[in-house]
Short mmCIF file of C-alpha atoms in Angstrom, two decimals:
data_model
loop_
_atom_site.label_atom_id
_atom_site.label_comp_id
_atom_site.label_asym_id
_atom_site.label_seq_id
_atom_site.Cartn_x
_atom_site.Cartn_y
_atom_site.Cartn_z
CA UNK A 700 0.12 -0.37 -0.39
CA UNK A 701 1.18 3.42 -1.27
CA UNK A 702 2.03 6.45 1.43
CA UNK A 703 -0.76 9.25 0.91
CA UNK A 704 1.86 11.70 2.01
CA UNK A 705 3.30 13.50 -1.16
CA UNK A 706 6.48 13.31 -1.91
CA UNK A 707 9.05 15.83 -1.61
CA UNK A 708 9.09 16.90 -5.15
CA UNK A 709 5.50 16.67 -5.58
CA UNK A 710 4.84 19.46 -3.23
CA UNK A 711 7.76 21.87 -4.88
CA UNK A 712 5.63 21.29 -7.70
CA UNK A 713 2.19 22.71 -6.50
CA UNK A 714 4.01 25.29 -4.54
CA UNK A 715 5.95 26.70 -8.29
CA UNK A 716 1.75 26.37 -9.90
CA UNK A 717 0.30 28.06 -7.18
CA UNK A 718 2.36 31.23 -7.57
CA UNK A 719 1.61 31.54 -11.08
CA UNK A 720 -1.65 30.70 -10.42
CA UNK A 721 -1.25 34.06 -8.21
CA UNK A 722 0.52 36.22 -10.01
CA UNK A 723 -1.65 36.02 -12.87
CA UNK A 724 -4.64 37.05 -10.89
CA UNK A 725 -3.01 39.97 -10.11
CA UNK A 726 -2.11 41.42 -13.24
CA UNK A 727 -5.28 40.76 -14.40
CA UNK A 728 -6.74 42.87 -11.68
CA UNK A 729 -4.50 46.08 -11.79
CA UNK A 730 -5.37 45.87 -16.02
CA UNK A 731 -8.82 45.92 -15.08
CA UNK A 732 -8.52 47.97 -12.61
CA UNK A 733 -7.08 51.26 -14.40
CA UNK A 734 -10.16 51.65 -16.59
CA UNK A 735 -12.51 52.23 -14.13
CA UNK A 736 -11.08 54.62 -11.87
CA UNK A 737 -13.48 55.63 -8.85
CA UNK A 738 -14.51 59.13 -8.77
CA UNK A 739 -13.05 61.67 -6.79
CA UNK A 740 -9.37 59.70 -6.81
CA UNK A 741 -7.53 62.99 -7.74
CA UNK A 742 -7.18 61.61 -11.37
CA UNK A 743 -7.33 64.52 -13.79
CA UNK A 744 -10.60 64.88 -15.58
CA UNK A 745 -11.31 64.87 -19.36
CA UNK A 746 -10.72 68.16 -20.72
CA UNK A 747 -14.24 70.24 -22.03
CA UNK A 748 -14.59 69.84 -25.68
CA UNK A 749 -13.53 72.42 -27.60
CA UNK A 750 -16.57 72.48 -30.04
CA UNK A 751 -18.91 72.42 -27.19
CA UNK A 752 -16.89 75.87 -25.46
CA UNK A 753 -16.94 77.22 -29.09
CA UNK A 754 -20.68 76.54 -29.31
CA UNK A 755 -21.62 78.16 -26.07
CA UNK A 756 -19.56 81.34 -26.90
CA UNK A 757 -21.14 81.44 -29.91
CA UNK A 758 -23.95 81.58 -28.56
CA UNK A 759 -23.91 84.00 -26.10
CA UNK A 760 -25.75 87.78 -26.88
CA UNK A 761 -26.49 90.92 -25.10
CA UNK A 762 -28.62 93.96 -25.73
CA UNK A 763 -26.91 95.42 -28.50
CA UNK A 764 -26.92 92.71 -30.94
CA UNK A 765 -30.59 92.05 -30.76
CA UNK A 766 -30.64 96.19 -31.40
CA UNK A 767 -28.12 96.07 -34.20
CA UNK A 768 -29.90 93.07 -36.18
CA UNK A 769 -33.57 94.62 -35.33
CA UNK A 770 -32.13 98.00 -36.69
CA UNK A 771 -30.38 96.95 -39.78
CA UNK A 772 -32.83 94.54 -40.92
CA UNK A 773 -35.24 97.67 -42.44
CA UNK A 774 -32.15 99.71 -43.01
CA UNK A 775 -31.49 96.71 -44.96
CA UNK A 776 -34.77 97.06 -46.66
CA UNK A 777 -34.98 100.43 -47.41
CA UNK A 778 -31.49 99.98 -49.65
CA UNK A 779 -32.99 96.93 -51.43
CA UNK A 780 -36.29 99.13 -52.37
CA UNK A 781 -33.80 102.08 -53.69
CA UNK A 782 -32.10 99.00 -55.22
CA UNK A 783 -35.13 97.65 -57.27
CA UNK A 784 -35.70 101.44 -58.65
CA UNK A 785 -32.43 101.34 -60.69
CA UNK A 786 -34.38 98.93 -63.55
CA UNK A 787 -36.26 100.62 -65.80
CA UNK A 788 -35.09 104.23 -64.64
CA UNK A 789 -30.62 104.42 -64.23
CA UNK A 790 -28.93 104.96 -67.31
CA UNK A 791 -25.82 104.39 -66.33
CA UNK A 792 -24.38 100.88 -66.34
CA UNK A 793 -22.28 101.20 -63.23
CA UNK A 794 -25.45 102.27 -61.38
CA UNK A 795 -27.23 99.42 -62.36
CA UNK A 796 -24.53 97.37 -61.51
CA UNK A 797 -23.63 98.57 -58.23
CA UNK A 798 -28.19 98.14 -57.32
CA UNK A 799 -27.56 94.40 -58.29
CA UNK A 800 -24.47 94.19 -56.08
CA UNK A 801 -26.48 95.65 -53.26
CA UNK A 802 -29.30 93.50 -53.54
CA UNK A 803 -26.94 90.44 -53.91
CA UNK A 804 -24.94 91.04 -50.64
CA UNK A 805 -28.55 92.50 -48.39
CA UNK A 806 -30.80 90.43 -49.00
CA UNK A 807 -29.35 87.20 -47.93
CA UNK A 808 -27.74 89.52 -44.70
CA UNK A 809 -31.33 89.90 -43.78
CA UNK A 810 -32.41 86.14 -43.62
CA UNK A 811 -29.34 85.72 -41.20
CA UNK A 812 -29.98 88.87 -38.71
CA UNK A 813 -34.01 87.51 -38.97
CA UNK A 814 -32.65 84.08 -38.04
CA UNK A 815 -30.88 85.31 -34.98
CA UNK A 816 -33.94 87.00 -33.54
CA UNK A 817 -36.10 84.44 -34.05
CA UNK A 818 -33.24 81.93 -32.15
CA UNK A 819 -33.63 84.43 -29.77
CA UNK A 820 -37.55 84.51 -29.70
CA UNK A 821 -37.27 88.81 -30.27
CA UNK A 822 -39.11 90.32 -32.67
CA UNK A 823 -38.59 90.13 -36.21
CA UNK A 824 -39.21 93.98 -37.64
CA UNK A 825 -41.97 93.64 -39.95
CA UNK A 826 -42.07 94.55 -43.96
CA UNK A 827 -42.54 98.38 -43.20
CA UNK A 828 -41.25 99.03 -39.93
CA UNK A 829 -38.47 101.53 -40.36
CA UNK A 830 -38.27 102.75 -36.93
CA UNK A 831 -40.30 106.26 -36.76
CA UNK A 832 -39.12 108.52 -34.15
CA UNK A 833 -41.20 108.63 -30.69
CA UNK A 834 -43.71 111.12 -30.83
CA UNK A 835 -43.88 111.21 -34.68
CA UNK A 836 -47.70 111.54 -35.87
CA UNK A 837 -47.93 109.95 -39.57
CA UNK A 838 -51.76 110.36 -39.03
CA UNK A 839 -51.80 114.06 -37.72
CA UNK A 840 -52.20 116.29 -40.77
CA UNK A 841 -48.89 117.30 -41.28
CA UNK A 842 -46.60 117.48 -44.67
CA UNK A 843 -44.52 114.65 -43.97
CA UNK A 844 -43.19 114.78 -47.45
CA UNK A 845 -41.49 117.85 -46.87
CA UNK A 846 -39.55 116.07 -43.65
CA UNK A 847 -36.15 115.37 -44.45
CA UNK A 848 -35.95 112.60 -41.91
CA UNK A 849 -38.85 110.33 -41.14
CA UNK A 850 -36.79 107.51 -38.47
CA UNK A 851 -33.49 107.54 -35.88
CA UNK A 852 -32.12 104.96 -37.88
CA UNK A 853 -28.48 107.16 -38.79
CA UNK A 854 -28.84 107.27 -43.38
CA UNK A 855 -32.90 106.53 -43.63
CA UNK A 856 -34.04 107.95 -46.22
CA UNK A 857 -37.48 110.04 -45.88
CA UNK A 858 -41.07 109.25 -47.91
CA UNK A 859 -40.21 112.37 -49.73
CA UNK A 860 -36.98 111.62 -51.43
CA UNK A 861 -38.32 108.28 -51.72
CA UNK A 862 -41.09 109.31 -54.26
CA UNK A 863 -38.77 112.01 -55.67
CA UNK A 864 -36.31 109.02 -56.33
CA UNK A 865 -38.91 106.55 -58.07
CA UNK A 866 -40.07 109.78 -60.08
CA UNK A 867 -36.79 110.22 -61.63
CA UNK A 868 -35.12 108.59 -64.66
CA UNK A 869 -31.88 108.95 -66.67
CA UNK A 870 -29.22 111.03 -64.84
CA UNK A 871 -31.32 112.51 -62.76
CA UNK A 872 -32.16 109.29 -61.74
CA UNK A 873 -28.49 108.39 -61.16
CA UNK A 874 -27.08 111.40 -59.74
CA UNK A 875 -30.32 110.63 -57.02
CA UNK A 876 -29.80 107.21 -56.53
CA UNK A 877 -25.80 107.65 -55.82
CA UNK A 878 -26.11 110.89 -53.32
CA UNK A 879 -28.62 109.42 -51.25
CA UNK A 880 -26.93 105.56 -51.34
CA UNK A 881 -23.73 106.91 -50.08
CA UNK A 882 -25.75 109.07 -47.43
CA UNK A 883 -27.53 105.63 -46.57
CA UNK A 884 -24.28 103.70 -46.23
CA UNK A 885 -22.63 106.50 -44.34
CA UNK A 886 -25.61 104.71 -41.71
CA UNK A 887 -25.05 101.59 -42.05
CA UNK A 888 -20.84 101.98 -41.08
CA UNK A 889 -22.43 103.73 -37.86
CA UNK A 890 -24.40 101.62 -37.45
CA UNK A 891 -22.18 98.42 -37.57
CA UNK A 892 -19.22 100.51 -36.05
CA UNK A 893 -21.66 100.44 -32.81
CA UNK A 894 -22.35 96.71 -33.03
CA UNK A 895 -19.06 96.05 -33.54
CA UNK A 896 -17.37 97.73 -30.48
CA UNK A 897 -20.82 96.63 -28.32
CA UNK A 898 -21.86 93.68 -29.46
CA UNK A 899 -21.66 89.73 -27.91
CA UNK A 900 -22.71 87.96 -30.42
CA UNK A 901 -19.20 86.39 -32.74
CA UNK A 902 -21.17 85.80 -36.20
CA UNK A 903 -23.38 89.68 -35.58
CA UNK A 904 -19.25 91.17 -35.16
CA UNK A 905 -18.52 89.59 -37.95
CA UNK A 906 -21.13 90.94 -39.93
CA UNK A 907 -20.29 94.41 -38.57
CA UNK A 908 -16.76 94.28 -39.85
CA UNK A 909 -18.27 92.91 -43.75
CA UNK A 910 -20.91 95.47 -43.83
CA UNK A 911 -17.96 98.23 -43.12
CA UNK A 912 -15.72 97.16 -45.50
CA UNK A 913 -18.20 96.55 -47.81
CA UNK A 914 -20.16 99.55 -47.55
CA UNK A 915 -16.78 101.69 -47.36
CA UNK A 916 -15.36 100.40 -50.74
CA UNK A 917 -18.80 101.22 -52.34
CA UNK A 918 -18.72 104.07 -50.84
CA UNK A 919 -15.57 104.64 -52.67
CA UNK A 920 -17.32 104.23 -55.62
CA UNK A 921 -20.42 106.06 -55.05
CA UNK A 922 -18.09 109.12 -54.69
CA UNK A 923 -16.04 108.49 -58.32
CA UNK A 924 -19.25 108.01 -59.82
CA UNK A 925 -20.44 111.63 -58.86
CA UNK A 926 -17.74 113.32 -59.76
CA UNK A 927 -17.96 112.13 -62.97
CA UNK A 928 -21.13 113.31 -63.76
#
């Protein structure tokens, strides 16, 4: 009958096998623990997403941004009204081309600013809302056509000036259009400058920069055309 006690060689083999199993288990536990750290263990948290930070900054706006959009929309609409009159009235090809360029630039800008106001839950100006000056009563019986200005926004034309422009044609239209549009553009540049200085909404400030650059260039062109008349 064989002895039940293991030989020294077998006891040694068992100790080696136990040591290998213990080491293997320790490596496995360490690998698992490295990807699942408990909260508050002092390890650095993942940085905030750059796109999320940018979106937050882009969405910030202030009262000046609202005023800029609500003022520039009717300002642009009047410029489009003036530009539309060039068709069939202007004699100069340069005036006609300038009117088309104004339409091509300012119509998309109106849509953009209207979208901002809608997203901010702010009023989008009505099509004929030209920002009348406070206290002005258009139903009072006064001759409004004799008043040079009917709005508080820089560069906006009065009803009399618009009526005169509609009646003009040929070289007389070209001259009147250029003079009025220079003044209109200067008003837009002034409004855009206020937005650039006091606004908070990045896209609105960028649009203000674009307006200043484009309309200053057009003012220079119109001054040259006027000098040639």
